[in-house]
Structures are given as structure tokens and as C-alpha cells.
Amino acid sequence: MDNLVLYEHPLHETVRICLRLECLFAQADYRLSHEGYWNNRAAIATLIDIVNVLDRPDFKAKLTKRLLLSKDNLSQHLSDDKVDQSRLGDILQQLTDSVQYLQNSSGKLNSELEQNEFLNSVRMRLSKTGGARNFDLPMYHYWLHLSEDKCKQDIQHWLSTFHDFKNILDLYLMLMRQSTQFFNVTAVNGYYEKMFDTSIDYQLLRVYVDKTICAFPDMSVGRHRVNLHFFTLNEAEKPAQFKEDVDFKLALCV
């Protein structure tokens, strides 16, 4: 699907947070694969963004609830001959381990790094626009001028505190995205509407649009339906309604 652009729209706050974290972990991995002062600054900024996103005492409980729901849904297929029982058993075990990890971990998921004095100092400065310059925080400036190996080693160590949680995050998003198939639909004159089955707890909308179509979807979701309006950028680089038919792929993930 190299010729397609993927758009995702979360339908629950827990999913929204998970998608943000997935993006931040990807950014951190990218920064770690590059060297230099500015890449290390960007990696630290991303790490602190992860700490900030996880600074919610209710997130762990809500994610645990979602994992338990996934486990219950998958358990219904244990006697289904059409399902790979070995693979299903492996996933159910991963879900069990994930729930146990979350339930047994004390405090918030960012608690270890939240108590790191060095990162906390940088975190406070980065909360101000243009903060964490050499005159704001000499300690940080000093660290950034240590050897490349030392900086990378520290960043990798700090990120490793999220290793188990990141595996849980990846599992949850994988199961959700693979819960359904894409189907082909058309937005007539750039508009598409679909009614929801209110008995189904949808979690995520996924939309694939061909790159050759000069338009992007704006999704508005209510309890009973989803509305997609396609827009394009006019000569002034402002969004304008796209009035042509748009063929695209849609998936409603549970």
C-alpha cells in the first residue's frame, strides 16, 4: 500500500493516548538512529513528551480494562476450528501477562523517570517556550556535550524503563487494527456518512486514500454515525472543500 496515505481517528481517549505514545516511541527510535547535538536534544524532548503523556493516574486502569475486553473477545474463538489455536493461545497468554504487569506495577507508568532529578530539571525548562538553553540549564548543556556514546547510552537506558509497557502498547494496537478488514467506499462529492451499529464498541477508524487524490479526510464522529468531509489545499494553502467523488478504504476497528 505504498501508494496510499493512512489516516486514523481514535474513538476513545485511551486509544488517543496510545496512538500519541506510539508516535513518540517511533520518534525516539528515529532520533537514536542518528547522531549529533540536535538529535540528542530532540530525543530528550521526545522522552519528556512520553513522560508527560503518561502523567495520568487513570490511564493504566483504562488500558487494563481494554486489554481485558480484548481477552474476553478473543476467548470466544477458543473452540473455533477456523482459528489458529496455537497463535490464539499465544496472544491470550500475552494479554494475561500484560494485564498482570499493569495490575502489579505501582504508581503511574512514568513514575521512575518522573523521579529522575536530571530529567525533571530539563522537563521544567522545556515546559517554557524556547527553554533549556545553555543559560537556562548549564547542567543539560554540559550533558549534551559529553561523548556521543555516553548520551546515547543514557537515552537508551531511560527509554528501556518503558520496554515492557511498549510491548503492551504494541500488542493492544496490533489487535485493534487487525480486528477487521478494510472495505471500499466512495465519498460522493467529497462527502461520506456511515451509521454505526450501536451494539458494537468501535475504538478506531482507519482510512486509506490514494496519494494521487489531492484531498484529505476530516472525520467527525458521533455516537450513531461518522461523517467524512474531504478537503484540499487551495492556492493560499488553506483548506477548501473537495467537490469530486473520492474512492477510499475504510476500516472500523473494535
mmCIF file of N, CA and C in Angstrom, residues 1 3-8 181-194 205-213 215-219 226-231 242 244-252:
data_model
loop_
_atom_site.group_PDB
_atom_site.id
_atom_site.type_symbol
_atom_site.label_atom_id
_atom_site.label_comp_id
_atom_site.label_asym_id
_atom_site.label_seq_id
_atom_site.Cartn_x
_atom_site.Cartn_y
_atom_site.Cartn_z
ATOM 1 N N MET A 1 0.806 -1.203 0.000
ATOM 2 C CA MET A 1 0.000 0.000 0.000
ATOM 3 C C MET A 1 0.849 1.267 0.000
ATOM 4 N N ASN A 3 1.248 3.352 -2.249
ATOM 5 C CA ASN A 3 0.610 4.469 -2.947
ATOM 6 C C ASN A 3 -0.560 5.053 -2.168
ATOM 7 N N LEU A 4 -0.737 4.598 -0.913
ATOM 8 C CA LEU A 4 -1.863 5.054 -0.098
ATOM 9 C C LEU A 4 -1.374 5.814 1.131
ATOM 10 N N VAL A 5 -2.171 6.777 1.562
ATOM 11 C CA VAL A 5 -1.909 7.519 2.795
ATOM 12 C C VAL A 5 -2.920 7.062 3.841
ATOM 13 N N LEU A 6 -2.427 6.708 5.030
ATOM 14 C CA LEU A 6 -3.293 6.217 6.098
ATOM 15 C C LEU A 6 -3.646 7.336 7.072
ATOM 16 N N TYR A 7 -4.941 7.451 7.374
ATOM 17 C CA TYR A 7 -5.436 8.374 8.395
ATOM 18 C C TYR A 7 -6.143 7.544 9.463
ATOM 19 N N GLU A 8 -5.900 7.870 10.738
ATOM 20 C CA GLU A 8 -6.547 7.161 11.833
ATOM 21 C C GLU A 8 -7.245 8.156 12.754
ATOM 22 N N GLN A 181 -11.402 -5.879 8.542
ATOM 23 C CA GLN A 181 -10.825 -5.678 7.220
ATOM 24 C C GLN A 181 -11.259 -4.318 6.660
ATOM 25 N N PHE A 182 -10.464 -3.796 5.742
ATOM 26 C CA PHE A 182 -10.854 -2.585 5.029
ATOM 27 C C PHE A 182 -11.900 -2.933 3.976
ATOM 28 N N PHE A 183 -12.810 -2.012 3.738
ATOM 29 C CA PHE A 183 -13.745 -2.176 2.632
ATOM 30 C C PHE A 183 -13.758 -0.895 1.807
ATOM 31 N N ASN A 184 -14.082 -1.040 0.537
ATOM 32 C CA ASN A 184 -14.044 0.082 -0.407
ATOM 33 C C ASN A 184 -15.343 0.873 -0.353
ATOM 34 N N VAL A 185 -15.216 2.190 -0.258
ATOM 35 C CA VAL A 185 -16.376 3.072 -0.238
ATOM 36 C C VAL A 185 -16.071 4.309 -1.080
ATOM 37 N N THR A 186 -17.110 5.101 -1.344
ATOM 38 C CA THR A 186 -16.957 6.311 -2.145
ATOM 39 C C THR A 186 -17.588 7.495 -1.421
ATOM 40 N N ALA A 187 -16.830 8.569 -1.356
ATOM 41 C CA ALA A 187 -17.356 9.827 -0.822
ATOM 42 C C ALA A 187 -17.890 10.626 -2.013
ATOM 43 N N VAL A 188 -19.206 10.685 -2.130
ATOM 44 C CA VAL A 188 -19.838 11.372 -3.257
ATOM 45 C C VAL A 188 -19.706 12.881 -3.064
ATOM 46 N N ASN A 189 -19.132 13.522 -4.068
ATOM 47 C CA ASN A 189 -18.872 14.965 -3.985
ATOM 48 C C ASN A 189 -18.060 15.322 -2.741
ATOM 49 N N GLY A 190 -17.173 14.393 -2.359
ATOM 50 C CA GLY A 190 -16.286 14.652 -1.224
ATOM 51 C C GLY A 190 -16.915 14.439 0.137
ATOM 52 N N TYR A 191 -18.081 13.769 0.195
ATOM 53 C CA TYR A 191 -18.750 13.566 1.483
ATOM 54 C C TYR A 191 -19.190 12.112 1.633
ATOM 55 N N TYR A 192 -18.967 11.571 2.837
ATOM 56 C CA TYR A 192 -19.370 10.189 3.121
ATOM 57 C C TYR A 192 -19.936 10.132 4.541
ATOM 58 N N GLU A 193 -21.014 9.373 4.699
ATOM 59 C CA GLU A 193 -21.635 9.188 6.011
ATOM 60 C C GLU A 193 -21.944 7.722 6.217
ATOM 61 N N LYS A 194 -21.671 7.241 7.433
ATOM 62 C CA LYS A 194 -21.981 5.845 7.761
ATOM 63 C C LYS A 194 -22.579 5.784 9.154
ATOM 64 N N LEU A 205 -11.138 4.416 13.775
ATOM 65 C CA LEU A 205 -11.432 4.483 12.347
ATOM 66 C C LEU A 205 -10.117 4.579 11.592
ATOM 67 N N ARG A 206 -10.015 3.827 10.505
ATOM 68 C CA ARG A 206 -8.811 3.878 9.661
ATOM 69 C C ARG A 206 -9.250 4.134 8.226
ATOM 70 N N VAL A 207 -8.581 5.053 7.577
ATOM 71 C CA VAL A 207 -8.931 5.457 6.217
ATOM 72 C C VAL A 207 -7.676 5.472 5.360
ATOM 73 N N TYR A 208 -7.735 4.780 4.224
ATOM 74 C CA TYR A 208 -6.657 4.814 3.234
ATOM 75 C C TYR A 208 -7.130 5.635 2.034
ATOM 76 N N VAL A 209 -6.312 6.623 1.645
ATOM 77 C CA VAL A 209 -6.615 7.468 0.495
ATOM 78 C C VAL A 209 -5.437 7.412 -0.468
ATOM 79 N N ASP A 210 -5.740 7.286 -1.740
ATOM 80 C CA ASP A 210 -4.693 7.231 -2.760
ATOM 81 C C ASP A 210 -3.926 8.551 -2.798
ATOM 82 N N LYS A 211 -2.592 8.449 -2.903
ATOM 83 C CA LYS A 211 -1.751 9.645 -2.932
ATOM 84 C C LYS A 211 -2.056 10.549 -4.120
ATOM 85 N N THR A 212 -2.556 9.960 -5.199
ATOM 86 C CA THR A 212 -2.809 10.770 -6.397
ATOM 87 C C THR A 212 -4.035 11.663 -6.239
ATOM 88 N N ILE A 213 -4.843 11.396 -5.212
ATOM 89 C CA ILE A 213 -6.019 12.225 -4.955
ATOM 90 C C ILE A 213 -5.586 13.411 -4.094
ATOM 91 N N ALA A 215 -6.563 15.338 -1.862
ATOM 92 C CA ALA A 215 -7.550 15.625 -0.828
ATOM 93 C C ALA A 215 -7.228 14.819 0.420
ATOM 94 N N PHE A 216 -7.747 15.290 1.540
ATOM 95 C CA PHE A 216 -7.566 14.612 2.811
ATOM 96 C C PHE A 216 -8.899 14.612 3.564
ATOM 97 N N PRO A 217 -9.142 13.585 4.404
ATOM 98 C CA PRO A 217 -10.432 13.484 5.104
ATOM 99 C C PRO A 217 -10.416 14.210 6.443
ATOM 100 N N ASP A 218 -11.517 14.867 6.743
ATOM 101 C CA ASP A 218 -11.761 15.415 8.067
ATOM 102 C C ASP A 218 -12.913 14.615 8.657
ATOM 103 N N MET A 219 -12.641 13.902 9.760
ATOM 104 C CA MET A 219 -13.624 12.963 10.315
ATOM 105 C C MET A 219 -14.336 13.553 11.520
ATOM 106 N N VAL A 226 -20.559 8.352 11.590
ATOM 107 C CA VAL A 226 -19.326 9.056 11.264
ATOM 108 C C VAL A 226 -19.547 9.828 9.967
ATOM 109 N N ASN A 227 -19.047 11.052 9.917
ATOM 110 C CA ASN A 227 -19.109 11.877 8.720
ATOM 111 C C ASN A 227 -17.689 12.185 8.263
ATOM 112 N N LEU A 228 -17.435 11.966 6.980
ATOM 113 C CA LEU A 228 -16.141 12.303 6.407
ATOM 114 C C LEU A 228 -16.326 13.378 5.347
ATOM 115 N N HIS A 229 -15.675 14.495 5.547
ATOM 116 C CA HIS A 229 -15.636 15.562 4.561
ATOM 117 C C HIS A 229 -14.221 15.620 4.000
ATOM 118 N N PHE A 230 -14.104 15.576 2.698
ATOM 119 C CA PHE A 230 -12.785 15.673 2.092
ATOM 120 C C PHE A 230 -12.482 17.123 1.737
ATOM 121 N N PHE A 231 -11.245 17.509 2.029
ATOM 122 C CA PHE A 231 -10.777 18.860 1.752
ATOM 123 C C PHE A 231 -9.487 18.799 0.936
ATOM 124 N N PHE A 242 -13.465 19.655 -1.116
ATOM 125 C CA PHE A 242 -13.160 18.893 -2.326
ATOM 126 C C PHE A 242 -14.476 18.370 -2.875
ATOM 127 N N GLU A 244 -15.203 16.612 -5.667
ATOM 128 C CA GLU A 244 -15.220 15.449 -6.551
ATOM 129 C C GLU A 244 -15.453 14.164 -5.743
ATOM 130 N N ASP A 245 -15.871 13.098 -6.435
ATOM 131 C CA ASP A 245 -16.021 11.794 -5.778
ATOM 132 C C ASP A 245 -14.644 11.266 -5.374
ATOM 133 N N VAL A 246 -14.595 10.640 -4.196
ATOM 134 C CA VAL A 246 -13.332 10.083 -3.700
ATOM 135 C C VAL A 246 -13.547 8.618 -3.341
ATOM 136 N N ASP A 247 -12.832 7.736 -4.011
ATOM 137 C CA ASP A 247 -12.834 6.313 -3.657
ATOM 138 C C ASP A 247 -11.752 6.093 -2.597
ATOM 139 N N PHE A 248 -12.121 5.458 -1.496
ATOM 140 C CA PHE A 248 -11.148 5.224 -0.429
ATOM 141 C C PHE A 248 -11.491 3.935 0.298
ATOM 142 N N LYS A 249 -10.611 3.537 1.206
ATOM 143 C CA LYS A 249 -10.792 2.320 2.003
ATOM 144 C C LYS A 249 -11.060 2.726 3.449
ATOM 145 N N LEU A 250 -12.002 2.024 4.084
ATOM 146 C CA LEU A 250 -12.399 2.333 5.456
ATOM 147 C C LEU A 250 -12.410 1.065 6.304
ATOM 148 N N ALA A 251 -11.927 1.189 7.529
ATOM 149 C CA ALA A 251 -11.977 0.095 8.491
ATOM 150 C C ALA A 251 -12.498 0.620 9.820
ATOM 151 N N LEU A 252 -13.422 -0.123 10.422
ATOM 152 C CA LEU A 252 -13.975 0.232 11.742
ATOM 153 C C LEU A 252 -13.470 -0.810 12.733
#
